[in-house]
Amino acid sequence: MEYKDTLLMPQTAFPMRGNLPNKEPKMQEEWEQENLYENVQKRTADRPLFILHDGPPYANGDIHMGHALNKVLKDFIVKYKSMSGFHAPYVPGWDTHGLPIEQALAKKKVNRKKMTVAEFRRKCAEYALKQIDNQRTQFKQLGVRGDWDNPYITLNKAYEAAQIEVFGEMAKKGYIYKGLKPVYWSPSSESALAEAEIEYQDKRSASIYVAFDVKEPGTLLAGDEKFIIWTTTPWTIPSNLAIAVHPDLTYAVVKANDQKYVVAEDMIAQVAEALEWENHEIVQTFKGKEAERLVAKHPFYDRDSLVILGDHVTTESGTGLVHTAPGHGEDDFIIGKRYGLDVLCPVDEKGVFTDEAPGFEGLFYDAANKEITQKLEEVGALLKLNFITHSYPHDWRTKKPTIFRATNQWFASIKDFREDILSEINRINWLPKWGETRLYNMVRDREDWCISRQRTWGVPIPVFYGEDRTPIITDETIQHVSKLFREHGSNIWFEWEANDLLPEGFTSAHSPNNTFTKEMDIMDVWFDSGSSHQGVLHERDELRRPADVYLEGSDQYRGWFNSSISTGVAVTGKAPYETVISHGFALDGQGRKMSKSVGNTVVPSKVMKQYGADILRLWVASVDYQADVRISDEIIKQTSEGYRKIRNTFRFLLGNLADFDPGKDALADDQLQEVDRYMLLRLQQLIKKVTKAYDNYDFSTVYHSIHNFCTIELSAFYLDFAKDILYIEAADHPKRRSIQTVYHEVITSLVKLLTPILTHTMEETWRYIPGVTESHVQLTDMPVARDLENQEQLQEKWDMFMKVRNDVLKALEEARAEKVIGKSLEAKLVLAATDAKTKEVLENISDLHQLFIVSEVVLQDDVANAKSYDYVTVKVEKHEGERCERCWVASNTVGEDHDHPTLCTRCATIVKRNYEN
């Protein structure tokens, strides 16, 4: 007889290798054919709604690692919720308007000048829809489950119609107005920008000190003084109309180099050093308010520069006197308005000087810096020229510098409902908590939101003008335009005449001849996506407003989180979300920003082709996503190791369930061996911990808890010692069925718990679990932790045993190092407990040798020549018995059975009863 044929070795068709890149696409195809998303929705239809509202990625280019991180995190949440008592539809979306698509078409040599606006917009729409198809394919490859056939798209007619309603409602409440104001202007985009579209980068700029001669000294000055200003934007000097001083600061007339200069007293030392004054003396001091309405001469134009008072003036840098150009700065504009100054802005939309800046016409503003500085030097007004590198606002799309430029724009007056927004920010839940402070401070400091853009590809601002140029926005016009957009799309705004876009028979006192024109600016794309609560949550029957969760990158505090709460509070009085979660950026392995030029980008599609989507998903689960996260080939390899550990654990469990039918072989809890009940208790504790982590959106705790359970509780203990029972005992031995019962519950529970994360692998594993009836694990519910009888005593006893086991493992390792034993089954242990409690525990556990994976354990009150550990003293001896050929345990009974002389009596009995005819 071949004794190996009498062993019940693991048997399973579940493959050792994941082979994910080949398997995953087939599984995704199968899910699509079976309408898995719809089946999940039908199963959970009667449950409470849980809405995670998708922030729309921009429809341009392949997805990057930030996209993957974002979509996978959302998928974790949606899948978990649909398996834990909720109905969780997921509608993905896309943001489709804006400059990047216009630029993409320009790169493709689309000549917009040879086509109408409407034709060009149609090209933009075609391009956007192709990009959506490309990105949708890639998102599905990640294993993200959603209503991919019915996404929301900001260029869709119904969405645009809803956006018009949001604008109309805000206008009706008086929040929308048109005004001349300096706004961030991007010459590279030829459009106004909102604060959310600005990013700061280092820029090298000229730093100049300029002298303005006093023209009207009043009674305060003698008339031979010069005011000194400092600026890093020489190109704004042609627009200078005033010099601002702080009313409460002390200013000094300083004599240096035979000239008299006016600077803030606190800045004298700094200015003296910058201008290299060797000797200087203070001739006179006065408060800023005393200098109000004195007049200086513009350095090179025949124009006055009025001295005005401003609280924005500081002594942090410069001279304490601020060059003021109301057409090029927000503070300058506000203070200039107070003093009745003109809003002079001699720079056009391309950033080129107009004839309002004589001598510099046709020059690009940045190129004009040199010419203007030379002019200042010619007239003797330039006191110092240096260059500094400083943080400067750039267009976040073109990455080129912006300017402040006064233009007529449409604004949403945030200040009118700011307190309501702040109140909502305080009410809702923020993860991480600092997100609340970040958005609160942004909104608190925000006055207006510039919502108009001088571009083509976007939703038009639905405003008509009367013959006297008065803007016309009424309920009637808004509803009519919204209805037209819902039917025809927004292109008709650029195809139809203004009168045709108005309701039939519409009249206005502003147009006695019934001639109307229309606004040609489009809305800020943040207004587009910020209206999604109306265009998606409110419009779609399966969703609701407010959403439970918005989850996006941390850059969205200035973007989608901000625009959504602004429009939401303006229209409904409430935030459109209850919880906001933000994640960090994906960086390379060294913590650097990914960049094609640096060559350190990690592309999701490549990771999926090489390792599989589940490895990428596991990486997302393994990191602290609320901070910036690192990814590299090395990190992905480490993640693969974690995956392999889990897969191998599952394979072992499945292999040992080959002959187990839970319907007839499973034992009740009270029939289980005590160690199996302890492991069942550890499973319940894991379920509780993991469920709580999911509820708290803490996915790294989910992954690390399950990984540790597989590694420590299962592989290193439960799966290891159980081999002596599972392989050796007869198939239906109670101890064997006890272990299998727990194994079955362990694998079923773990597969469900990991389904939101390792969706593909868990679906694969599910097919191999005996006795499951559902076709997909995604159509099941999460396990619910249950209490076991006498679980406190059970835990206390076996936790103590595990501490003793740690002592025993140390002793065995030392004995191995000292060559007393080789493998642990060669060992005989003689143990003495160091306290009564430990002694009682050990005396009440049978088959200690099996649990310690040794051949014999002897308990004594005292052991001579033993080593002391925390809970026991241990003597490790080499067992004198022979090794059983079947179970490999050293036993003095080997040879007692004459029919099976190489077996121990335990194995001989098993063989005779079960394998001999």
CSV table of C-alpha atoms in Angstrom, one decimal, residues 316-617:
chain,number,residue,atom,x,y,z
A,316,GLU,CA,6.3,93.7,4.6
A,317,SER,CA,8.2,94.6,1.5
A,318,GLY,CA,8.7,97.6,-0.8
A,319,THR,CA,8.6,101.2,0.5
A,320,GLY,CA,5.3,101.6,2.2
A,321,LEU,CA,4.0,103.5,-0.8
A,322,VAL,CA,2.0,101.4,-3.3
A,323,HIS,CA,1.9,102.1,-7.1
A,324,THR,CA,-1.8,102.0,-7.9
A,325,ALA,CA,-3.3,101.1,-11.3
A,326,PRO,CA,-7.0,100.5,-11.0
A,327,GLY,CA,-7.2,98.6,-14.3
A,328,HIS,CA,-4.7,96.0,-13.1
A,329,GLY,CA,-5.3,95.1,-9.5
A,330,GLU,CA,-8.2,94.2,-7.3
A,331,ASP,CA,-7.1,96.4,-4.3
A,332,ASP,CA,-6.2,99.2,-6.8
A,333,PHE,CA,-9.6,98.9,-8.4
A,334,ILE,CA,-11.6,99.1,-5.1
A,335,ILE,CA,-9.6,102.0,-3.7
A,336,GLY,CA,-9.6,103.8,-7.0
A,337,LYS,CA,-13.4,103.5,-7.1
A,338,ARG,CA,-13.5,105.3,-3.7
A,339,TYR,CA,-11.4,108.2,-5.1
A,340,GLY,CA,-13.3,108.4,-8.4
A,341,LEU,CA,-10.2,107.3,-10.5
A,342,ASP,CA,-10.6,106.1,-14.0
A,343,VAL,CA,-10.2,102.3,-14.8
A,344,LEU,CA,-7.3,102.6,-17.2
A,345,CYS,CA,-6.4,99.3,-18.9
A,346,PRO,CA,-4.3,99.8,-22.0
A,347,VAL,CA,-3.7,96.1,-22.6
A,348,ASP,CA,-5.9,94.1,-25.0
A,349,GLU,CA,-7.1,90.4,-24.7
A,350,LYS,CA,-3.9,89.1,-26.2
A,351,GLY,CA,-1.8,91.0,-23.6
A,352,VAL,CA,-0.7,93.6,-26.1
A,353,PHE,CA,-0.5,97.4,-25.4
A,354,THR,CA,-3.1,99.6,-27.1
A,355,ASP,CA,-2.8,103.2,-28.1
A,356,GLU,CA,-3.8,104.2,-24.5
A,357,ALA,CA,-0.1,103.5,-23.6
A,358,PRO,CA,1.7,105.9,-26.0
A,359,GLY,CA,5.2,104.8,-26.9
A,360,PHE,CA,4.4,101.1,-26.2
A,361,GLU,CA,1.6,100.3,-28.6
A,362,GLY,CA,1.8,96.8,-30.1
A,363,LEU,CA,4.2,95.5,-27.5
A,364,PHE,CA,3.3,92.3,-25.6
A,365,TYR,CA,3.1,93.3,-21.9
A,366,ASP,CA,6.0,91.1,-20.8
A,367,ALA,CA,8.3,92.3,-23.6
A,368,ALA,CA,7.3,95.9,-22.6
A,369,ASN,CA,8.9,95.5,-19.2
A,370,LYS,CA,12.3,96.2,-20.7
A,371,GLU,CA,11.2,99.2,-22.8
A,372,ILE,CA,9.3,100.8,-19.9
A,373,THR,CA,12.3,100.3,-17.5
A,374,GLN,CA,14.6,101.9,-20.1
A,375,LYS,CA,12.1,104.8,-20.4
A,376,LEU,CA,12.1,105.3,-16.6
A,377,GLU,CA,15.9,105.3,-16.7
A,378,GLU,CA,15.9,107.9,-19.5
A,379,VAL,CA,13.7,110.3,-17.5
A,380,GLY,CA,15.7,109.8,-14.3
A,381,ALA,CA,12.9,108.0,-12.4
A,382,LEU,CA,14.5,104.6,-12.2
A,383,LEU,CA,16.3,104.3,-8.8
A,384,LYS,CA,17.2,100.6,-9.0
A,385,LEU,CA,16.6,97.5,-11.2
A,386,ASN,CA,17.1,94.0,-9.9
A,387,PHE,CA,15.6,90.6,-10.8
A,388,ILE,CA,13.8,88.4,-8.3
A,389,THR,CA,12.2,84.9,-8.5
A,390,HIS,CA,8.9,84.9,-6.8
A,391,SER,CA,5.6,82.9,-6.8
A,392,TYR,CA,3.3,84.3,-9.5
A,393,PRO,CA,-0.2,83.3,-10.8
A,394,HIS,CA,-0.3,81.2,-13.9
A,395,ASP,CA,-3.1,79.8,-16.1
A,396,TRP,CA,-3.5,76.2,-14.8
A,397,ARG,CA,-4.2,75.0,-18.3
A,398,THR,CA,-1.6,76.7,-20.5
A,399,LYS,CA,0.9,77.0,-17.5
A,400,LYS,CA,1.7,80.6,-18.7
A,401,PRO,CA,1.6,83.8,-16.5
A,402,THR,CA,-1.6,85.7,-16.0
A,403,ILE,CA,-2.2,89.4,-15.6
A,404,PHE,CA,-4.9,91.4,-13.8
A,405,ARG,CA,-6.9,93.2,-16.4
A,406,ALA,CA,-10.1,95.3,-16.0
A,407,THR,CA,-12.8,94.1,-18.3
A,408,ASN,CA,-16.6,93.8,-18.3
A,409,GLN,CA,-17.4,90.4,-16.9
A,410,TRP,CA,-20.3,88.4,-15.5
A,411,PHE,CA,-20.0,87.7,-11.8
A,412,ALA,CA,-21.7,85.6,-9.1
A,413,SER,CA,-21.8,87.6,-6.0
A,414,ILE,CA,-20.6,85.0,-3.4
A,415,LYS,CA,-20.5,87.6,-0.6
A,416,ASP,CA,-24.4,87.9,-0.8
A,417,PHE,CA,-24.8,84.3,0.4
A,418,ARG,CA,-21.4,83.6,1.8
A,419,GLU,CA,-22.6,83.2,5.4
A,420,ASP,CA,-25.0,80.5,4.3
A,421,ILE,CA,-22.2,78.6,2.5
A,422,LEU,CA,-20.0,78.9,5.6
A,423,SER,CA,-22.8,77.6,7.8
A,424,GLU,CA,-23.2,74.6,5.5
A,425,ILE,CA,-19.4,74.0,5.5
A,426,ASN,CA,-19.6,73.8,9.3
A,427,ARG,CA,-22.5,71.3,9.2
A,428,ILE,CA,-21.2,68.7,6.8
A,429,ASN,CA,-18.7,65.9,7.4
A,430,TRP,CA,-15.1,66.3,6.1
A,431,LEU,CA,-12.5,63.6,5.6
A,432,PRO,CA,-9.8,64.6,6.3
A,433,LYS,CA,-10.9,67.1,8.9
A,434,TRP,CA,-8.6,69.8,7.6
A,435,GLY,CA,-10.7,70.0,4.4
A,436,GLU,CA,-13.3,71.9,6.4
A,437,THR,CA,-10.8,74.7,7.3
A,438,ARG,CA,-9.4,74.8,3.8
A,439,LEU,CA,-12.7,75.4,2.1
A,440,TYR,CA,-14.0,77.6,4.9
A,441,ASN,CA,-11.1,80.0,4.5
A,442,MET,CA,-11.4,80.0,0.7
A,443,VAL,CA,-15.1,80.9,0.9
A,444,ARG,CA,-14.6,83.4,3.7
A,445,ASP,CA,-12.2,85.4,1.7
A,446,ARG,CA,-14.1,85.2,-1.6
A,447,GLU,CA,-16.2,88.2,-2.8
A,448,ASP,CA,-17.1,87.4,-6.3
A,449,TRP,CA,-16.8,84.6,-8.8
A,450,CYS,CA,-16.0,85.6,-12.3
A,451,ILE,CA,-18.2,83.2,-14.3
A,452,SER,CA,-17.8,84.6,-17.9
A,453,ARG,CA,-15.2,83.4,-20.4
A,454,GLN,CA,-14.4,84.8,-23.8
A,455,ARG,CA,-14.3,81.5,-25.5
A,456,THR,CA,-16.4,79.4,-27.8
A,457,TRP,CA,-16.7,75.9,-26.5
A,458,GLY,CA,-19.0,76.0,-23.5
A,459,VAL,CA,-22.5,76.8,-22.3
A,460,PRO,CA,-23.5,80.3,-23.3
A,461,ILE,CA,-24.5,82.9,-20.7
A,462,PRO,CA,-28.3,83.2,-21.4
A,463,VAL,CA,-28.5,86.9,-21.3
A,464,PHE,CA,-30.1,89.2,-23.9
A,465,TYR,CA,-29.5,92.9,-24.3
A,466,GLY,CA,-32.0,95.6,-25.1
A,467,GLU,CA,-31.4,98.4,-27.6
A,468,ASP,CA,-30.0,100.5,-24.7
A,469,ARG,CA,-27.6,97.6,-23.8
A,470,THR,CA,-29.4,96.8,-20.6
A,471,PRO,CA,-29.0,93.1,-19.8
A,472,ILE,CA,-32.3,91.2,-19.8
A,473,ILE,CA,-32.7,88.1,-17.6
A,474,THR,CA,-36.2,87.1,-16.6
A,475,ASP,CA,-38.0,83.9,-15.5
A,476,GLU,CA,-39.6,83.8,-18.9
A,477,THR,CA,-36.4,84.1,-20.9
A,478,ILE,CA,-34.5,81.6,-18.7
A,479,GLN,CA,-37.3,79.0,-18.9
A,480,HIS,CA,-37.6,79.5,-22.7
A,481,VAL,CA,-33.8,79.2,-23.3
A,482,SER,CA,-33.7,76.1,-21.0
A,483,LYS,CA,-36.5,74.5,-22.9
A,484,LEU,CA,-34.8,75.2,-26.3
A,485,PHE,CA,-31.5,73.8,-25.0
A,486,ARG,CA,-33.3,70.7,-23.7
A,487,GLU,CA,-34.7,70.2,-27.2
A,488,HIS,CA,-31.9,71.4,-29.5
A,489,GLY,CA,-28.8,71.8,-27.4
A,490,SER,CA,-26.8,75.0,-26.7
A,491,ASN,CA,-25.5,75.3,-30.3
A,492,ILE,CA,-28.6,77.1,-31.3
A,493,TRP,CA,-27.5,80.1,-29.3
A,494,PHE,CA,-24.8,80.5,-31.9
A,495,GLU,CA,-27.0,79.5,-34.9
A,496,TRP,CA,-30.2,81.5,-34.2
A,497,GLU,CA,-30.7,85.3,-34.0
A,498,ALA,CA,-31.4,86.7,-30.6
A,499,ASN,CA,-35.1,87.4,-31.4
A,500,ASP,CA,-35.6,83.8,-32.4
A,501,LEU,CA,-34.2,82.6,-29.1
A,502,LEU,CA,-36.7,84.8,-27.1
A,503,PRO,CA,-40.2,83.7,-26.3
A,504,GLU,CA,-42.8,84.5,-28.9
A,505,GLY,CA,-44.2,88.0,-28.5
A,506,PHE,CA,-41.5,88.9,-25.9
A,507,THR,CA,-41.3,92.7,-25.4
A,508,SER,CA,-39.1,94.9,-23.2
A,509,ALA,CA,-39.1,98.6,-22.3
A,510,HIS,CA,-35.4,98.5,-23.1
A,511,SER,CA,-36.1,97.6,-26.8
A,512,PRO,CA,-38.9,99.9,-28.1
A,513,ASN,CA,-38.2,98.6,-31.7
A,514,ASN,CA,-38.1,94.9,-30.5
A,515,THR,CA,-34.5,94.5,-31.5
A,516,PHE,CA,-32.4,92.4,-29.2
A,517,THR,CA,-28.8,91.2,-29.1
A,518,LYS,CA,-27.4,88.3,-27.0
A,519,GLU,CA,-24.4,87.7,-24.8
A,520,MET,CA,-21.6,85.9,-26.6
A,521,ASP,CA,-19.5,84.9,-23.6
A,522,ILE,CA,-19.7,81.3,-22.2
A,523,MET,CA,-19.8,80.2,-18.6
A,524,ASP,CA,-16.8,79.2,-16.6
A,525,VAL,CA,-16.5,75.4,-16.8
A,526,TRP,CA,-16.6,75.2,-13.0
A,527,PHE,CA,-20.1,76.5,-13.3
A,528,ASP,CA,-20.8,73.6,-15.7
A,529,SER,CA,-19.5,70.9,-13.3
A,530,GLY,CA,-20.7,72.8,-10.2
A,531,SER,CA,-24.3,72.5,-11.6
A,532,SER,CA,-24.2,68.7,-11.6
A,533,HIS,CA,-26.3,68.6,-8.4
A,534,GLN,CA,-29.1,70.1,-10.6
A,535,GLY,CA,-28.2,68.4,-13.9
A,536,VAL,CA,-27.7,64.9,-12.4
A,537,LEU,CA,-28.8,64.5,-8.8
A,538,HIS,CA,-32.0,66.4,-9.2
A,539,GLU,CA,-32.7,65.4,-12.8
A,540,ARG,CA,-32.2,61.6,-12.7
A,541,ASP,CA,-34.9,59.5,-11.1
A,542,GLU,CA,-32.6,57.0,-9.5
A,543,LEU,CA,-30.5,59.7,-7.7
A,544,ARG,CA,-31.3,62.4,-5.1
A,545,ARG,CA,-29.9,65.6,-3.9
A,546,PRO,CA,-28.0,66.0,-1.6
A,547,ALA,CA,-25.5,63.2,-2.3
A,548,ASP,CA,-24.1,61.2,0.6
A,549,VAL,CA,-20.5,61.6,-0.6
A,550,TYR,CA,-18.4,63.7,-3.0
A,551,LEU,CA,-14.9,62.2,-3.3
A,552,GLU,CA,-12.2,63.9,-5.3
A,553,GLY,CA,-8.5,65.0,-5.2
A,554,SER,CA,-7.4,67.7,-2.8
A,555,ASP,CA,-7.2,70.2,-5.6
A,556,GLN,CA,-11.0,70.2,-5.8
A,557,TYR,CA,-11.3,72.4,-2.6
A,558,ARG,CA,-10.7,75.3,-5.0
A,559,GLY,CA,-12.6,73.5,-7.8
A,560,TRP,CA,-15.6,71.2,-7.8
A,561,PHE,CA,-16.2,71.1,-4.0
A,562,ASN,CA,-16.2,74.9,-4.1
A,563,SER,CA,-18.3,75.5,-7.2
A,564,SER,CA,-20.8,72.8,-6.2
A,565,ILE,CA,-21.5,74.2,-2.7
A,566,SER,CA,-21.6,77.8,-4.2
A,567,THR,CA,-24.3,77.0,-6.8
A,568,GLY,CA,-26.0,74.5,-4.4
A,569,VAL,CA,-26.5,76.9,-1.6
A,570,ALA,CA,-27.4,79.7,-4.0
A,571,VAL,CA,-30.2,77.6,-5.6
A,572,THR,CA,-31.4,75.4,-2.7
A,573,GLY,CA,-30.0,76.9,0.5
A,574,LYS,CA,-28.2,73.6,1.1
A,575,ALA,CA,-24.9,72.0,0.2
A,576,PRO,CA,-25.3,69.3,-2.4
A,577,TYR,CA,-23.3,66.8,-0.3
A,578,GLU,CA,-23.3,65.4,3.2
A,579,THR,CA,-19.7,64.2,3.3
A,580,VAL,CA,-16.7,65.4,1.4
A,581,ILE,CA,-13.6,63.1,1.1
A,582,SER,CA,-10.4,64.2,-0.6
A,583,HIS,CA,-7.5,62.1,-1.7
A,584,GLY,CA,-3.9,63.2,-2.3
A,585,PHE,CA,-1.9,63.1,-5.6
A,586,ALA,CA,-0.1,60.1,-7.1
A,587,LEU,CA,3.6,60.7,-6.9
A,588,ASP,CA,6.5,58.6,-8.1
A,589,GLY,CA,8.5,56.3,-5.7
A,590,GLN,CA,10.7,59.1,-4.6
A,591,GLY,CA,7.8,61.4,-3.8
A,592,ARG,CA,8.2,63.6,-6.9
A,593,LYS,CA,5.3,64.8,-9.1
A,594,MET,CA,4.9,62.7,-12.2
A,595,SER,CA,6.0,64.3,-15.4
A,596,LYS,CA,6.5,63.1,-19.0
A,597,SER,CA,9.6,65.3,-19.3
A,598,VAL,CA,11.2,63.7,-16.2
A,599,GLY,CA,10.1,60.3,-17.5
A,600,ASN,CA,8.8,59.1,-14.1
A,601,THR,CA,5.1,58.6,-15.0
A,602,VAL,CA,3.5,55.3,-14.0
A,603,VAL,CA,0.6,54.7,-16.4
A,604,PRO,CA,-2.4,52.6,-15.2
A,605,SER,CA,-2.8,50.8,-18.6
A,606,LYS,CA,0.8,49.5,-18.4
A,607,VAL,CA,0.4,48.3,-14.8
A,608,MET,CA,-2.8,46.5,-15.7
A,609,LYS,CA,-1.1,44.8,-18.7
A,610,GLN,CA,1.8,43.7,-16.7
A,611,TYR,CA,0.2,42.9,-13.3
A,612,GLY,CA,-3.6,43.2,-13.6
A,613,ALA,CA,-6.2,45.7,-12.4
A,614,ASP,CA,-6.5,43.9,-9.0
A,615,ILE,CA,-2.9,44.7,-8.2
A,616,LEU,CA,-3.6,48.4,-8.9
A,617,ARG,CA,-6.7,48.2,-6.8
